[in-house]
Amino acid sequence: MIIVGAGQAGLAVAAALSAEGLRPQHEFVVIDAAGPGQRSWVSRWHSMELLSDARHSALSPRRLLGDQRRHPRADEMVDYLTYVEAGLGVETVWDVKVTGVEHRGNGSTLLLSTTAGEVQTRNVVCATAAAAHPRLPEWASWLRVPGVVLHSSEYLYPGQIPAGDVLIVGGGNSGVQLARELSASHAVTLSTRTPRRRRPAMSYPAAAGESVSFLSRERRPEPVFGDGYEQLRRAGVTIAPAVVTADGAAVTFADGAQIAPGSVILATGYDPGDHWLPETARTERTRRTMTGLPGLFVAGMPQYGGRGSDTIAGVWKDASTIAQHIIHRP
């Protein structure tokens, strides 16, 4: 079988399969489109810390070393996943991009198409991340500001943003964290489409992800953990409504107000890495982690697994479920 993706989801599946007695490079192989060791954590901003503490930021059965109450930095997670990979004996095949998967004929095998060629295999696990591709609003291409316009995935440190005022678009956890960091050196406006509830940081493992009201069935966005909007206001951050359009240097909010920011950071989220799956696999989901294509599984994406699947603590449930499906598949 083939696991596509060598990040936290792919390695969680590898660990779960190993726990069932399957051997890497023999019963399963891990491939990844990135260069050697270039996992997504490498590109996170320098001061970024996980919302979960070390105890809830590790894959079973390999815990993070050190103080279990600390919140690990992004660079620690790069080292940790490399440690997990080595401990499992996984030799990831890098620089191989998957372009599609399909079922052919009447047999039980799948045909996986990659940049290295086609391969037949009985099982494929899509572990190509819930946050794989930066999502940009249409109006972003119309911006012409004196500073920079970048997605939060491109942000590294405050000195990267020219002096002056900065508009951060997106009131989720990334936007809130960047607003807090930049408020010490810049005049910051944070634009949020849907106000988020604030929850204490310690509640993250249980409260992560979008939720649905039991009574109204209304979908609620993920809370912000730690600092909330009121804490940002006290730090000098201006909270503004959603951006509806932009024209050159001017940005227009939903209430009709306009500003001309020096720089703009788009903390507008990501699209999942499931674009290479066939339509039936994305729309027909029979059970947790399973798709409409027998033998094709998805790990680490809430729409296939459930709330919290895109967290390190939550992806282990996906991985264990997939391992059981594969072991007991007829």
mmCIF file of C-alpha atoms in Angstrom:
data_model
loop_
_atom_site.group_PDB
_atom_site.id
_atom_site.type_symbol
_atom_site.label_atom_id
_atom_site.label_comp_id
_atom_site.label_asym_id
_atom_site.label_seq_id
_atom_site.Cartn_x
_atom_site.Cartn_y
_atom_site.Cartn_z
ATOM 1 C CA MET A 1 0.000 0.000 0.000
ATOM 2 C CA ILE A 2 1.020 3.609 -0.479
ATOM 3 C CA ILE A 3 0.696 6.519 1.964
ATOM 4 C CA VAL A 4 0.694 9.845 0.116
ATOM 5 C CA GLY A 5 2.128 12.532 2.392
ATOM 6 C CA ALA A 6 4.946 12.404 4.957
ATOM 7 C CA GLY A 7 3.554 14.979 7.381
ATOM 8 C CA GLN A 8 1.844 14.321 10.683
ATOM 9 C CA ALA A 9 -1.104 12.492 9.080
ATOM 10 C CA GLY A 10 1.031 10.232 6.896
ATOM 11 C CA LEU A 11 3.393 9.333 9.726
ATOM 12 C CA ALA A 12 0.458 8.712 12.061
ATOM 13 C CA VAL A 13 -0.883 6.154 9.581
ATOM 14 C CA ALA A 14 2.604 4.638 9.239
ATOM 15 C CA ALA A 15 2.811 4.327 13.033
ATOM 16 C CA ALA A 16 -0.636 2.732 13.260
ATOM 17 C CA LEU A 17 0.215 0.220 10.529
ATOM 18 C CA SER A 18 3.536 -0.577 12.211
ATOM 19 C CA ALA A 19 1.665 -1.230 15.459
ATOM 20 C CA GLU A 20 -0.351 -3.842 13.547
ATOM 21 C CA GLY A 21 2.836 -5.561 12.418
ATOM 22 C CA LEU A 22 3.141 -4.131 8.896
ATOM 23 C CA ARG A 23 6.666 -3.218 7.819
ATOM 24 C CA PRO A 24 7.663 0.020 6.034
ATOM 25 C CA GLN A 25 9.211 -0.468 2.599
ATOM 26 C CA HIS A 26 7.680 -3.981 2.546
ATOM 27 C CA GLU A 27 3.940 -3.806 3.255
ATOM 28 C CA PHE A 28 3.676 -0.027 2.841
ATOM 29 C CA VAL A 29 5.581 2.929 1.350
ATOM 30 C CA VAL A 30 5.394 6.653 2.130
ATOM 31 C CA ILE A 31 5.782 9.188 -0.696
ATOM 32 C CA ASP A 32 5.729 12.994 -0.687
ATOM 33 C CA ALA A 33 5.758 15.727 -3.334
ATOM 34 C CA ALA A 34 8.143 17.946 -1.353
ATOM 35 C CA GLY A 35 11.914 17.807 -1.302
ATOM 36 C CA PRO A 36 13.695 15.785 1.402
ATOM 37 C CA GLY A 37 12.564 16.900 4.842
ATOM 38 C CA GLN A 38 10.524 19.860 3.550
ATOM 39 C CA ARG A 39 7.462 19.278 5.671
ATOM 40 C CA SER A 40 4.901 22.062 6.044
ATOM 41 C CA TRP A 41 6.119 23.039 9.519
ATOM 42 C CA VAL A 42 9.347 24.322 7.927
ATOM 43 C CA SER A 43 7.537 27.308 6.407
ATOM 44 C CA ARG A 44 5.716 28.512 9.550
ATOM 45 C CA TRP A 45 6.575 31.865 11.087
ATOM 46 C CA HIS A 46 9.568 31.837 13.416
ATOM 47 C CA SER A 47 7.777 32.516 16.700
ATOM 48 C CA MET A 48 4.849 30.192 15.997
ATOM 49 C CA GLU A 49 3.861 27.862 18.823
ATOM 50 C CA LEU A 50 1.282 25.094 18.643
ATOM 51 C CA LEU A 51 -2.071 25.766 20.274
ATOM 52 C CA SER A 52 -1.794 22.393 22.026
ATOM 53 C CA ASP A 53 0.736 21.600 24.742
ATOM 54 C CA ALA A 54 3.466 18.978 24.245
ATOM 55 C CA ARG A 55 1.307 16.266 25.804
ATOM 56 C CA HIS A 56 -1.315 16.742 23.082
ATOM 57 C CA SER A 57 1.133 17.432 20.232
ATOM 58 C CA ALA A 58 2.670 13.995 19.800
ATOM 59 C CA LEU A 59 1.817 10.888 17.843
ATOM 60 C CA SER A 60 1.293 7.703 19.800
ATOM 61 C CA PRO A 61 3.484 6.039 20.944
ATOM 62 C CA ARG A 62 6.374 8.557 20.559
ATOM 63 C CA ARG A 63 5.959 11.514 22.884
ATOM 64 C CA LEU A 64 7.745 14.847 22.688
ATOM 65 C CA LEU A 65 10.572 15.131 25.171
ATOM 66 C CA GLY A 66 10.858 17.886 27.782
ATOM 67 C CA ASP A 67 8.234 19.841 29.695
ATOM 68 C CA GLN A 68 4.848 18.436 28.706
ATOM 69 C CA ARG A 69 3.109 21.721 29.611
ATOM 70 C CA ARG A 70 4.993 23.824 27.066
ATOM 71 C CA HIS A 71 3.613 24.667 23.630
ATOM 72 C CA PRO A 72 6.100 23.350 21.037
ATOM 73 C CA ARG A 73 7.502 25.677 18.393
ATOM 74 C CA ALA A 74 7.140 24.948 14.694
ATOM 75 C CA ASP A 75 10.849 24.119 14.315
ATOM 76 C CA GLU A 76 10.536 21.581 17.143
ATOM 77 C CA MET A 77 7.778 19.834 15.200
ATOM 78 C CA VAL A 78 10.044 19.513 12.144
ATOM 79 C CA ASP A 79 12.650 17.758 14.291
ATOM 80 C CA TYR A 80 10.000 15.679 16.046
ATOM 81 C CA LEU A 81 8.465 14.339 12.823
ATOM 82 C CA THR A 82 11.949 13.487 11.536
ATOM 83 C CA TYR A 83 12.523 11.603 14.797
ATOM 84 C CA VAL A 84 9.216 9.726 14.357
ATOM 85 C CA GLU A 85 10.068 8.858 10.753
ATOM 86 C CA ALA A 86 13.465 7.447 11.764
ATOM 87 C CA GLY A 87 12.018 5.564 14.729
ATOM 88 C CA LEU A 88 9.482 3.836 12.513
ATOM 89 C CA GLY A 89 12.129 2.934 9.951
ATOM 90 C CA VAL A 90 10.220 4.812 7.253
ATOM 91 C CA GLU A 91 12.301 5.830 4.235
ATOM 92 C CA THR A 92 10.095 8.443 2.576
ATOM 93 C CA VAL A 93 10.326 8.662 -1.197
ATOM 94 C CA TRP A 94 10.548 12.427 -1.778
ATOM 95 C CA ASP A 95 9.870 14.532 -4.894
ATOM 96 C CA VAL A 96 7.051 12.287 -6.109
ATOM 97 C CA LYS A 97 3.790 14.091 -6.788
ATOM 98 C CA VAL A 98 0.515 12.201 -7.128
ATOM 99 C CA THR A 99 -1.740 13.320 -9.966
ATOM 100 C CA GLY A 100 -4.661 10.919 -9.644
ATOM 101 C CA VAL A 101 -6.044 7.600 -8.498
ATOM 102 C CA GLU A 102 -8.662 5.341 -10.035
ATOM 103 C CA HIS A 103 -10.100 1.863 -9.946
ATOM 104 C CA ARG A 104 -9.708 -0.145 -13.115
ATOM 105 C CA GLY A 105 -11.336 -3.384 -14.120
ATOM 106 C CA ASN A 106 -13.096 -5.810 -11.800
ATOM 107 C CA GLY A 107 -10.241 -6.420 -9.375
ATOM 108 C CA SER A 108 -9.551 -4.901 -5.958
ATOM 109 C CA THR A 109 -6.506 -2.807 -6.889
ATOM 110 C CA LEU A 110 -6.136 0.907 -7.490
ATOM 111 C CA LEU A 111 -4.041 2.649 -10.117
ATOM 112 C CA LEU A 112 -2.061 5.532 -8.618
ATOM 113 C CA SER A 113 -0.677 8.051 -11.114
ATOM 114 C CA THR A 114 2.452 9.957 -10.077
ATOM 115 C CA THR A 115 5.189 12.036 -11.630
ATOM 116 C CA ALA A 116 7.391 8.929 -11.327
ATOM 117 C CA GLY A 117 4.927 6.791 -13.256
ATOM 118 C CA GLU A 118 1.880 4.634 -12.554
ATOM 119 C CA VAL A 119 1.702 1.966 -9.883
ATOM 120 C CA GLN A 120 -0.957 -0.564 -8.914
ATOM 121 C CA THR A 121 -1.665 -1.080 -5.241
ATOM 122 C CA ARG A 122 -4.460 -2.463 -3.138
ATOM 123 C CA ASN A 123 -4.705 0.468 -0.700
ATOM 124 C CA VAL A 124 -3.924 4.177 -0.916
ATOM 125 C CA VAL A 125 -4.020 6.670 1.956
ATOM 126 C CA CYS A 126 -4.406 10.355 1.101
ATOM 127 C CA ALA A 127 -2.526 12.239 3.849
ATOM 128 C CA THR A 128 -1.821 15.413 1.904
ATOM 129 C CA ALA A 129 -3.039 17.815 4.614
ATOM 130 C CA ALA A 130 -6.188 19.739 5.432
ATOM 131 C CA ALA A 131 -4.210 22.987 5.026
ATOM 132 C CA ALA A 132 -2.316 22.304 1.815
ATOM 133 C CA HIS A 133 -2.937 25.297 -0.446
ATOM 134 C CA PRO A 134 -3.267 28.960 0.645
ATOM 135 C CA ARG A 135 -6.748 30.326 -0.002
ATOM 136 C CA LEU A 136 -6.796 33.868 -1.426
ATOM 137 C CA PRO A 137 -9.823 36.147 -1.846
ATOM 138 C CA GLU A 138 -10.507 37.335 -5.385
ATOM 139 C CA TRP A 139 -10.001 40.980 -4.458
ATOM 140 C CA ALA A 140 -6.424 40.316 -3.303
ATOM 141 C CA SER A 141 -5.196 40.554 -6.897
ATOM 142 C CA TRP A 142 -6.626 44.084 -7.137
ATOM 143 C CA LEU A 143 -4.551 45.424 -4.229
ATOM 144 C CA ARG A 144 -1.764 47.913 -4.870
ATOM 145 C CA VAL A 145 -0.215 48.922 -1.548
ATOM 146 C CA PRO A 146 3.151 50.600 -0.857
ATOM 147 C CA GLY A 147 4.312 47.717 1.357
ATOM 148 C CA VAL A 148 3.685 43.996 0.882
ATOM 149 C CA VAL A 149 0.699 41.729 0.312
ATOM 150 C CA LEU A 150 1.250 38.171 1.446
ATOM 151 C CA HIS A 151 -0.600 35.143 2.725
ATOM 152 C CA SER A 152 0.036 34.120 6.322
ATOM 153 C CA SER A 153 1.895 31.071 5.002
ATOM 154 C CA GLU A 154 4.564 33.462 3.673
ATOM 155 C CA TYR A 155 4.950 35.456 6.885
ATOM 156 C CA LEU A 156 8.098 34.722 8.903
ATOM 157 C CA TYR A 157 8.882 37.621 11.307
ATOM 158 C CA PRO A 158 7.868 41.285 11.996
ATOM 159 C CA GLY A 159 10.868 42.785 10.181
ATOM 160 C CA GLN A 160 9.496 41.302 6.972
ATOM 161 C CA ILE A 161 6.649 43.859 7.087
ATOM 162 C CA PRO A 162 7.652 47.458 6.190
ATOM 163 C CA ALA A 163 7.130 50.119 8.853
ATOM 164 C CA GLY A 164 3.659 51.591 8.998
ATOM 165 C CA ASP A 165 0.162 50.218 9.345
ATOM 166 C CA VAL A 166 -0.814 46.662 8.415
ATOM 167 C CA LEU A 167 -4.191 45.096 7.739
ATOM 168 C CA ILE A 168 -4.590 41.450 8.732
ATOM 169 C CA VAL A 169 -7.561 39.800 7.039
ATOM 170 C CA GLY A 170 -8.968 36.831 8.920
ATOM 171 C CA GLY A 171 -10.050 36.622 12.553
ATOM 172 C CA GLY A 172 -9.121 33.003 13.220
ATOM 173 C CA ASN A 173 -6.234 31.792 15.343
ATOM 174 C CA SER A 174 -3.529 32.650 12.797
ATOM 175 C CA GLY A 175 -4.863 36.175 12.323
ATOM 176 C CA VAL A 176 -5.143 36.737 16.059
ATOM 177 C CA GLN A 177 -1.613 35.460 16.724
ATOM 178 C CA LEU A 178 -0.123 37.617 13.961
ATOM 179 C CA ALA A 179 -2.052 40.663 15.173
ATOM 180 C CA ARG A 180 -0.660 40.159 18.665
ATOM 181 C CA GLU A 181 2.918 39.756 17.396
ATOM 182 C CA LEU A 182 2.824 42.733 15.018
ATOM 183 C CA SER A 183 1.036 45.053 17.465
ATOM 184 C CA ALA A 184 4.372 45.631 19.198
ATOM 185 C CA SER A 185 5.919 47.168 16.068
ATOM 186 C CA HIS A 186 3.066 48.194 13.740
ATOM 187 C CA ALA A 187 -0.355 49.820 13.780
ATOM 188 C CA VAL A 188 -2.568 46.777 13.223
ATOM 189 C CA THR A 189 -6.139 46.430 11.972
ATOM 190 C CA LEU A 190 -7.672 42.940 12.158
ATOM 191 C CA SER A 191 -10.601 42.257 9.822
ATOM 192 C CA THR A 192 -12.896 39.390 10.785
ATOM 193 C CA ARG A 193 -15.916 38.088 8.877
ATOM 194 C CA THR A 194 -17.371 35.982 11.688
ATOM 195 C CA PRO A 195 -16.617 36.908 15.305
ATOM 196 C CA ARG A 196 -15.152 33.947 17.159
ATOM 197 C CA ARG A 197 -15.700 32.849 20.712
ATOM 198 C CA ARG A 198 -12.641 32.938 22.943
ATOM 199 C CA ARG A 199 -11.604 29.810 24.779
ATOM 200 C CA PRO A 200 -8.679 29.246 27.174
ATOM 201 C CA ALA A 201 -5.613 27.715 25.526
ATOM 202 C CA MET A 202 -5.863 24.584 27.685
ATOM 203 C CA SER A 203 -9.203 23.713 26.060
ATOM 204 C CA TYR A 204 -7.725 23.426 22.551
ATOM 205 C CA PRO A 205 -7.487 19.615 22.260
ATOM 206 C CA ALA A 206 -11.197 19.198 23.010
ATOM 207 C CA ALA A 207 -12.538 22.380 21.362
ATOM 208 C CA ALA A 208 -10.437 22.569 18.174
ATOM 209 C CA GLY A 209 -12.198 22.840 14.846
ATOM 210 C CA GLU A 210 -15.577 23.928 13.562
ATOM 211 C CA SER A 211 -18.601 22.820 15.581
ATOM 212 C CA VAL A 212 -22.349 22.485 14.977
ATOM 213 C CA SER A 213 -24.939 23.687 17.481
ATOM 214 C CA PHE A 214 -26.900 20.729 18.865
ATOM 215 C CA LEU A 215 -30.156 22.698 18.907
ATOM 216 C CA SER A 216 -30.029 25.046 15.906
ATOM 217 C CA ARG A 217 -27.633 22.959 13.770
ATOM 218 C CA GLU A 218 -25.846 26.245 13.047
ATOM 219 C CA ARG A 219 -22.193 25.841 12.084
ATOM 220 C CA ARG A 220 -19.808 27.664 14.392
ATOM 221 C CA PRO A 221 -16.235 28.535 13.399
ATOM 222 C CA GLU A 222 -13.330 27.335 15.485
ATOM 223 C CA PRO A 223 -12.884 29.452 18.637
ATOM 224 C CA VAL A 224 -9.796 31.562 19.184
ATOM 225 C CA PHE A 225 -7.599 30.195 21.931
ATOM 226 C CA GLY A 226 -5.658 32.364 24.373
ATOM 227 C CA ASP A 227 -5.981 35.978 23.250
ATOM 228 C CA GLY A 228 -9.406 37.125 22.098
ATOM 229 C CA TYR A 229 -10.524 40.278 20.313
ATOM 230 C CA GLU A 230 -10.892 42.241 23.549
ATOM 231 C CA GLN A 231 -7.307 41.429 24.551
ATOM 232 C CA LEU A 232 -6.161 42.617 21.112
ATOM 233 C CA ARG A 233 -8.072 45.880 21.488
ATOM 234 C CA ARG A 234 -6.296 46.518 24.776
ATOM 235 C CA ALA A 235 -3.000 45.933 22.919
ATOM 236 C CA GLY A 236 -3.928 48.676 20.440
ATOM 237 C CA VAL A 237 -5.310 46.514 17.603
ATOM 238 C CA THR A 238 -8.307 47.888 15.692
ATOM 239 C CA ILE A 239 -10.998 45.254 15.047
ATOM 240 C CA ALA A 240 -12.857 45.772 11.756
ATOM 241 C CA PRO A 241 -15.597 43.903 9.857
ATOM 242 C CA ALA A 242 -15.028 41.748 6.794
ATOM 243 C CA VAL A 243 -13.285 43.105 3.707
ATOM 244 C CA VAL A 244 -15.672 43.062 0.736
ATOM 245 C CA THR A 245 -13.475 44.513 -2.002
ATOM 246 C CA ALA A 246 -10.268 46.347 -2.836
ATOM 247 C CA ASP A 247 -9.303 48.855 -5.486
ATOM 248 C CA GLY A 248 -5.672 49.839 -5.745
ATOM 249 C CA ALA A 249 -4.595 51.104 -2.337
ATOM 250 C CA ALA A 250 -8.146 51.256 -0.904
ATOM 251 C CA VAL A 251 -9.779 48.411 1.000
ATOM 252 C CA THR A 252 -13.532 48.516 1.671
ATOM 253 C CA PHE A 253 -15.159 46.842 4.683
ATOM 254 C CA ALA A 254 -18.670 45.434 4.980
ATOM 255 C CA ASP A 255 -19.860 48.546 6.840
ATOM 256 C CA GLY A 256 -18.750 50.802 3.978
ATOM 257 C CA ALA A 257 -15.649 52.154 5.722
ATOM 258 C CA GLN A 258 -12.410 52.325 3.782
ATOM 259 C CA ILE A 259 -8.717 52.327 4.690
ATOM 260 C CA ALA A 260 -5.477 52.447 2.715
ATOM 261 C CA PRO A 261 -3.129 50.087 4.569
ATOM 262 C CA GLY A 262 0.608 50.096 4.085
ATOM 263 C CA SER A 263 0.734 46.285 3.982
ATOM 264 C CA VAL A 264 -1.775 43.425 4.000
ATOM 265 C CA ILE A 265 -1.479 39.919 5.446
ATOM 266 C CA LEU A 266 -4.119 37.436 4.309
ATOM 267 C CA ALA A 267 -4.827 34.990 7.131
ATOM 268 C CA THR A 268 -7.626 33.613 4.982
ATOM 269 C CA GLY A 269 -7.059 29.909 5.479
ATOM 270 C CA TYR A 270 -6.219 26.992 3.244
ATOM 271 C CA ASP A 271 -7.796 24.493 0.909
ATOM 272 C CA PRO A 272 -7.244 20.766 1.536
ATOM 273 C CA GLY A 273 -4.863 18.627 -0.483
ATOM 274 C CA ASP A 274 -7.554 16.297 -1.815
ATOM 275 C CA HIS A 275 -7.750 17.813 -5.307
ATOM 276 C CA TRP A 276 -6.197 14.689 -6.863
ATOM 277 C CA LEU A 277 -8.970 12.414 -5.600
ATOM 278 C CA PRO A 278 -11.786 11.494 -8.005
ATOM 279 C CA GLU A 279 -15.143 13.195 -7.527
ATOM 280 C CA THR A 280 -16.810 10.033 -6.205
ATOM 281 C CA ALA A 281 -14.168 9.741 -3.490
ATOM 282 C CA ARG A 282 -14.774 13.303 -2.323
ATOM 283 C CA THR A 283 -18.565 13.146 -2.294
ATOM 284 C CA GLU A 284 -19.345 9.558 -1.253
ATOM 285 C CA ARG A 285 -18.033 9.007 2.262
ATOM 286 C CA THR A 286 -19.377 5.800 3.689
ATOM 287 C CA ARG A 287 -17.624 5.735 7.076
ATOM 288 C CA ARG A 288 -14.915 7.667 8.933
ATOM 289 C CA THR A 289 -11.768 7.999 6.733
ATOM 290 C CA MET A 290 -13.321 5.862 3.971
ATOM 291 C CA THR A 291 -14.241 7.165 0.522
ATOM 292 C CA GLY A 292 -16.508 6.067 -2.286
ATOM 293 C CA LEU A 293 -13.537 4.245 -3.822
ATOM 294 C CA PRO A 294 -12.784 0.920 -2.056
ATOM 295 C CA GLY A 295 -9.205 0.868 -0.796
ATOM 296 C CA LEU A 296 -8.825 4.670 -0.826
ATOM 297 C CA PHE A 297 -8.666 6.299 2.614
ATOM 298 C CA VAL A 298 -8.117 9.861 3.843
ATOM 299 C CA ALA A 299 -6.285 10.866 7.036
ATOM 300 C CA GLY A 300 -6.014 14.277 8.671
ATOM 301 C CA MET A 301 -8.951 16.065 7.014
ATOM 302 C CA PRO A 302 -12.050 16.832 9.126
ATOM 303 C CA GLN A 303 -14.438 16.453 6.190
ATOM 304 C CA TYR A 304 -13.435 12.781 5.944
ATOM 305 C CA GLY A 305 -12.560 11.968 9.538
ATOM 306 C CA GLY A 306 -14.256 14.350 11.903
ATOM 307 C CA ARG A 307 -13.704 17.347 14.102
ATOM 308 C CA GLY A 308 -10.075 17.606 15.172
ATOM 309 C CA SER A 309 -8.712 15.291 12.464
ATOM 310 C CA ASP A 310 -6.385 18.079 11.342
ATOM 311 C CA THR A 311 -4.740 18.287 14.777
ATOM 312 C CA ILE A 312 -1.842 16.101 15.841
ATOM 313 C CA ALA A 313 -3.838 14.668 18.716
ATOM 314 C CA GLY A 314 -6.901 14.047 16.545
ATOM 315 C CA VAL A 315 -5.172 12.500 13.540
ATOM 316 C CA TRP A 316 -4.229 9.428 15.579
ATOM 317 C CA LYS A 317 -7.906 8.410 15.643
ATOM 318 C CA ASP A 318 -7.987 8.616 11.841
ATOM 319 C CA ALA A 319 -4.770 6.602 11.591
ATOM 320 C CA SER A 320 -5.972 3.857 13.919
ATOM 321 C CA THR A 321 -9.284 3.633 12.062
ATOM 322 C CA ILE A 322 -7.525 3.341 8.689
ATOM 323 C CA ALA A 323 -5.177 0.656 10.000
ATOM 324 C CA GLN A 324 -8.128 -1.416 11.165
ATOM 325 C CA HIS A 325 -9.937 -0.979 7.828
ATOM 326 C CA ILE A 326 -6.842 -2.140 5.964
ATOM 327 C CA ILE A 327 -6.076 -5.082 8.245
ATOM 328 C CA HIS A 328 -9.647 -6.375 8.034
ATOM 329 C CA ARG A 329 -10.374 -5.468 4.414
ATOM 330 C CA PRO A 330 -11.629 -8.583 2.535
#
